[in-house]
Amino acid sequence: IGIGLDYAIHLTHRILDETDTQSLNNALITAVKGTGGALFGSALTTIFGIGSLSVAITAILADFGFIIGIGILYSFIFSIILIPILFKLYDYTLGIPQKDR
């Protein structure tokens, strides 16, 4: 959970940085395109690194590797999909403060 939480933090920070210079829609697109690739690479290496335990001889280690690998995958997917949706909902209800340009 702690490893997957970093994906949401990095994406949220990038979206907030991008909203300083552009509209929310463009900021979401830029952030997901830019940071999403780096997050995907990080998630992929973590999934395969920890997921390699799923071929362990011990059943407990194999289950642990499989479950953690799936958890990291879900964390990445939900970060890429859910964070932009939550930003849109927040902007629709309360509005994101914009800095003077």
Coordinates of N, CA, C and O in Angstrom, one line a residue, residues 9-99:
I9 N 0.5 10.4 -5.0 CA 1.1 11.6 -4.6 C 1.9 12.3 -5.7 O 1.8 13.5 -5.9
H10 N 2.6 11.5 -6.5 CA 3.4 12.1 -7.6 C 2.4 12.7 -8.6 O 2.7 13.8 -9.1
L11 N 1.4 12.0 -9.0 CA 0.4 12.5 -10.0 C -0.3 13.7 -9.5 O -0.5 14.7 -10.2
T12 N -0.7 13.7 -8.2 CA -1.4 14.9 -7.7 C -0.5 16.1 -7.7 O -0.9 17.2 -8.0
H13 N 0.7 16.0 -7.3 CA 1.6 17.1 -7.2 C 1.9 17.6 -8.6 O 1.9 18.9 -8.8
R14 N 2.0 16.8 -9.6 CA 2.2 17.2 -11.0 C 1.0 17.9 -11.5 O 1.1 19.0 -12.2
I15 N -0.2 17.5 -11.2 CA -1.4 18.2 -11.6 C -1.5 19.5 -11.0 O -1.8 20.5 -11.7
L16 N -1.2 19.7 -9.7 CA -1.2 21.0 -9.1 C -0.2 21.9 -9.7 O -0.4 23.1 -9.8
D17 N 1.0 21.4 -10.0 CA 2.0 22.2 -10.7 C 1.5 22.7 -12.0 O 1.8 23.8 -12.4
E18 N 0.9 21.8 -12.8 CA 0.4 22.2 -14.1 C -0.8 23.2 -14.1 O -0.9 23.9 -15.0
T19 N -1.6 23.1 -13.0 CA -2.7 24.1 -13.0 C -2.2 25.5 -12.7 O -3.0 26.4 -12.9
D20 N -1.0 25.7 -12.4 CA -0.5 27.1 -12.2 C -0.4 27.8 -13.5 O -0.4 29.0 -13.6
T21 N -0.2 27.1 -14.6 CA 0.1 27.7 -15.9 C -1.0 27.4 -17.0 O -1.0 28.0 -18.0
Q22 N -1.9 26.5 -16.7 CA -2.9 26.2 -17.7 C -4.2 25.7 -17.0 O -4.3 25.6 -15.8
S23 N -5.2 25.5 -17.9 CA -6.5 25.1 -17.3 C -6.5 23.7 -16.8 O -5.5 23.0 -17.0
L24 N -7.5 23.3 -16.0 CA -7.5 22.0 -15.4 C -7.5 20.9 -16.4 O -6.8 19.9 -16.2
N25 N -8.3 21.0 -17.4 CA -8.4 20.0 -18.4 C -7.0 19.7 -19.1 O -6.6 18.6 -19.2
N26 N -6.3 20.8 -19.5 CA -5.0 20.7 -20.1 C -4.0 20.2 -19.1 O -3.1 19.4 -19.4
A27 N -4.1 20.6 -17.8 CA -3.2 20.2 -16.8 C -3.3 18.7 -16.5 O -2.3 18.0 -16.4
L28 N -4.6 18.2 -16.6 CA -4.8 16.7 -16.4 C -4.2 15.9 -17.5 O -3.5 14.9 -17.3
I29 N -4.4 16.4 -18.7 CA -3.8 15.7 -19.9 C -2.3 15.7 -19.8 O -1.6 14.7 -20.0
T30 N -1.7 16.9 -19.6 CA -0.2 17.0 -19.5 C 0.3 16.1 -18.4 O 1.4 15.4 -18.6
A31 N -0.3 16.1 -17.2 CA 0.2 15.4 -16.1 C 0.1 13.9 -16.3 O 1.1 13.2 -16.0
V32 N -1.0 13.4 -16.8 CA -1.1 12.0 -17.1 C -0.2 11.5 -18.2 O 0.4 10.4 -18.1
K33 N 0.0 12.3 -19.2 CA 0.9 11.9 -20.3 C 2.4 11.9 -19.8 O 3.1 11.0 -20.1
G34 N 2.7 13.0 -19.1 CA 4.1 13.1 -18.6 C 4.5 12.2 -17.5 O 5.5 11.5 -17.6
T35 N 3.7 12.3 -16.4 CA 4.1 11.5 -15.2 C 3.6 10.1 -15.4 O 4.2 9.2 -14.8
G36 N 2.5 9.8 -16.1 CA 2.0 8.5 -16.3 C 3.0 7.5 -16.8 O 3.0 6.4 -16.4
G37 N 3.8 7.9 -17.8 CA 4.8 7.0 -18.3 C 5.9 6.6 -17.3 O 6.3 5.5 -17.2
A38 N 6.3 7.6 -16.5 CA 7.3 7.3 -15.4 C 6.7 6.4 -14.4 O 7.3 5.5 -13.9
L39 N 5.4 6.7 -14.0 CA 4.8 5.8 -13.0 C 4.6 4.4 -13.6 O 4.7 3.5 -12.8
F40 N 4.3 4.3 -14.9 CA 4.1 3.0 -15.4 C 5.4 2.2 -15.4 O 5.4 1.0 -15.0
G41 N 6.5 2.8 -15.7 CA 7.8 2.2 -15.6 C 8.2 1.7 -14.2 O 8.6 0.6 -13.9
S42 N 7.9 2.6 -13.3 CA 8.1 2.3 -11.8 C 7.2 1.1 -11.4 O 7.7 0.2 -10.7
A43 N 5.9 1.2 -11.8 CA 5.0 0.1 -11.4 C 5.4 -1.2 -12.0 O 5.4 -2.2 -11.3
L44 N 5.8 -1.2 -13.3 CA 6.2 -2.4 -13.9 C 7.4 -3.1 -13.3 O 7.4 -4.3 -13.0
T45 N 8.4 -2.3 -12.9 CA 9.6 -2.9 -12.3 C 9.3 -3.4 -10.9 O 9.8 -4.4 -10.5
T46 N 8.4 -2.7 -10.2 CA 8.0 -3.1 -8.9 C 7.2 -4.4 -8.9 O 7.4 -5.3 -8.1
I47 N 6.3 -4.4 -9.9 CA 5.4 -5.6 -10.0 C 6.3 -6.9 -10.4 O 6.1 -7.9 -9.8
F48 N 7.2 -6.7 -11.3 CA 8.0 -7.9 -11.7 C 9.0 -8.2 -10.6 O 9.4 -9.4 -10.4
G49 N 9.5 -7.2 -9.9 CA 10.5 -7.4 -8.8 C 9.9 -8.2 -7.7 O 10.4 -9.2 -7.2
I50 N 8.8 -7.7 -7.2 CA 8.1 -8.3 -6.0 C 7.3 -9.5 -6.5 O 7.2 -10.6 -5.8
G51 N 6.8 -9.4 -7.7 CA 6.0 -10.5 -8.3 C 6.8 -11.8 -8.6 O 6.3 -12.9 -8.7
S52 N 8.2 -11.6 -8.7 CA 9.0 -12.7 -8.9 C 9.0 -13.7 -7.7 O 9.3 -14.9 -7.9
L53 N 8.5 -13.2 -6.6 CA 8.3 -14.2 -5.5 C 7.3 -15.2 -5.7 O 7.2 -16.2 -5.0
S54 N 6.4 -14.9 -6.7 CA 5.3 -15.9 -7.0 C 5.8 -17.2 -7.5 O 5.0 -18.1 -7.6
V55 N 7.0 -17.3 -7.9 CA 7.6 -18.5 -8.4 C 8.4 -19.2 -7.3 O 9.2 -20.2 -7.6
A56 N 8.3 -18.7 -6.1 CA 9.1 -19.3 -5.0 C 8.6 -20.7 -4.6 O 7.4 -21.0 -4.9
I57 N 9.4 -21.5 -4.0 CA 9.1 -22.8 -3.7 C 8.1 -22.8 -2.5 O 7.1 -23.6 -2.5
T58 N 8.3 -21.9 -1.6 CA 7.4 -21.8 -0.4 C 6.0 -21.2 -0.8 O 6.0 -20.1 -1.4
A59 N 5.0 -21.8 -0.5 CA 3.6 -21.4 -0.9 C 3.3 -20.0 -0.3 O 2.7 -19.2 -1.0
I60 N 3.7 -19.8 0.9 CA 3.4 -18.5 1.6 C 4.1 -17.3 0.8 O 3.5 -16.3 0.6
L61 N 5.4 -17.5 0.4 CA 6.1 -16.5 -0.3 C 5.5 -16.3 -1.7 O 5.4 -15.2 -2.2
A62 N 5.1 -17.4 -2.3 CA 4.5 -17.3 -3.6 C 3.2 -16.5 -3.6 O 2.9 -15.6 -4.4
D63 N 2.4 -16.8 -2.6 CA 1.1 -16.0 -2.4 C 1.4 -14.6 -2.1 O 0.7 -13.7 -2.7
F64 N 2.4 -14.3 -1.3 CA 2.7 -12.9 -0.9 C 3.1 -12.2 -2.2 O 2.7 -11.0 -2.4
G65 N 4.0 -12.7 -3.0 CA 4.5 -12.1 -4.2 C 3.4 -11.8 -5.2 O 3.3 -10.7 -5.8
F66 N 2.4 -12.7 -5.3 CA 1.3 -12.6 -6.2 C 0.4 -11.5 -5.7 O 0.0 -10.6 -6.5
I67 N 0.0 -11.5 -4.5 CA -0.9 -10.5 -3.9 C -0.3 -9.1 -4.0 O -1.0 -8.1 -4.3
I68 N 0.9 -9.0 -3.6 CA 1.6 -7.6 -3.6 C 1.7 -7.1 -5.0 O 1.5 -5.9 -5.3
G69 N 2.0 -8.0 -6.0 CA 2.1 -7.6 -7.4 C 0.8 -7.1 -7.9 O 0.7 -6.1 -8.6
I70 N -0.3 -7.8 -7.6 CA -1.6 -7.4 -8.0 C -2.0 -6.1 -7.3 O -2.6 -5.2 -8.0
G71 N -1.6 -5.9 -6.1 CA -1.9 -4.7 -5.4 C -1.2 -3.5 -6.0 O -1.8 -2.4 -6.1
I72 N 0.0 -3.6 -6.4 CA 0.7 -2.5 -7.0 C 0.1 -2.2 -8.4 O 0.0 -1.0 -8.7
L73 N -0.3 -3.2 -9.1 CA -1.0 -3.0 -10.4 C -2.3 -2.2 -10.2 O -2.5 -1.2 -10.9
Y74 N -3.1 -2.6 -9.2 CA -4.3 -1.9 -8.9 C -4.0 -0.4 -8.5 O -4.7 0.5 -8.8
S75 N -3.0 -0.2 -7.7 CA -2.6 1.1 -7.2 C -2.3 2.0 -8.4 O -2.7 3.2 -8.5
F76 N -1.6 1.5 -9.3 CA -1.2 2.3 -10.5 C -2.4 2.6 -11.4 O -2.7 3.7 -11.7
I77 N -3.3 1.6 -11.6 CA -4.4 1.8 -12.5 C -5.4 2.8 -11.8 O -5.9 3.7 -12.5
F78 N -5.6 2.6 -10.5 CA -6.6 3.5 -9.8 C -6.0 4.9 -9.7 O -6.7 5.9 -9.8
S79 N -4.7 5.1 -9.6 CA -4.1 6.4 -9.6 C -4.3 7.1 -10.9 O -4.7 8.3 -11.0
I80 N -4.1 6.4 -12.0 CA -4.2 7.1 -13.3 C -5.6 7.4 -13.7 O -5.9 8.4 -14.3
I81 N -6.5 6.5 -13.2 CA -8.0 6.8 -13.6 C -8.7 7.6 -12.5 O -9.4 8.5 -12.9
L82 N -8.5 7.3 -11.2 CA -9.3 8.0 -10.2 C -8.8 9.4 -9.8 O -9.7 10.2 -9.6
I83 N -7.5 9.6 -9.8 CA -7.0 11.0 -9.5 C -7.6 12.1 -10.4 O -8.1 13.1 -9.9
P84 N -7.5 11.9 -11.7 CA -8.1 12.9 -12.6 C -9.6 13.1 -12.4 O -10.1 14.2 -12.4
I85 N -10.3 12.0 -12.2 CA -11.8 12.1 -11.9 C -12.0 12.9 -10.6 O -12.9 13.7 -10.6
L86 N -11.3 12.6 -9.6 CA -11.5 13.3 -8.3 C -11.1 14.8 -8.5 O -11.8 15.7 -7.9
F87 N -10.1 15.1 -9.3 CA -9.8 16.5 -9.5 C -10.9 17.2 -10.2 O -11.3 18.4 -9.9
K88 N -11.5 16.6 -11.2 CA -12.6 17.2 -12.0 C -13.8 17.4 -11.0 O -14.5 18.4 -11.1
L89 N -14.1 16.4 -10.2 CA -15.2 16.5 -9.2 C -15.0 17.7 -8.2 O -15.9 18.4 -7.9
Y90 N -13.8 17.8 -7.7 CA -13.4 18.8 -6.8 C -13.5 20.2 -7.5 O -14.0 21.1 -6.9
D91 N -13.0 20.3 -8.7 CA -13.1 21.6 -9.4 C -14.6 21.9 -9.7 O -15.0 23.1 -9.7
Y92 N -15.4 20.9 -10.0 CA -16.8 21.2 -10.3 C -17.6 21.7 -9.0 O -18.4 22.5 -9.1
T93 N -17.2 21.1 -7.9 CA -18.0 21.5 -6.7 C -17.4 22.7 -6.0 O -18.1 23.6 -5.6
L94 N -16.0 22.8 -5.8 CA -15.4 23.8 -5.0 C -14.6 24.8 -5.8 O -14.4 25.9 -5.4
G95 N -14.0 24.3 -6.9 CA -13.1 25.1 -7.7 C -11.7 25.0 -7.2 O -11.4 25.1 -6.0
I96 N -10.7 24.9 -8.1 CA -9.3 24.8 -7.7 C -8.8 26.3 -7.8 O -9.0 26.9 -8.9
P97 N -8.2 26.8 -6.8 CA -7.7 28.1 -6.9 C -6.6 28.3 -7.9 O -5.7 27.4 -8.0
Q98 N -6.7 29.3 -8.7 CA -5.7 29.6 -9.7 C -4.8 30.7 -9.3 O -5.3 31.7 -8.8
K99 N -3.5 30.6 -9.6 CA -2.6 31.7 -9.3 C -2.7 32.7 -10.4 O -3.1 32.4 -11.5

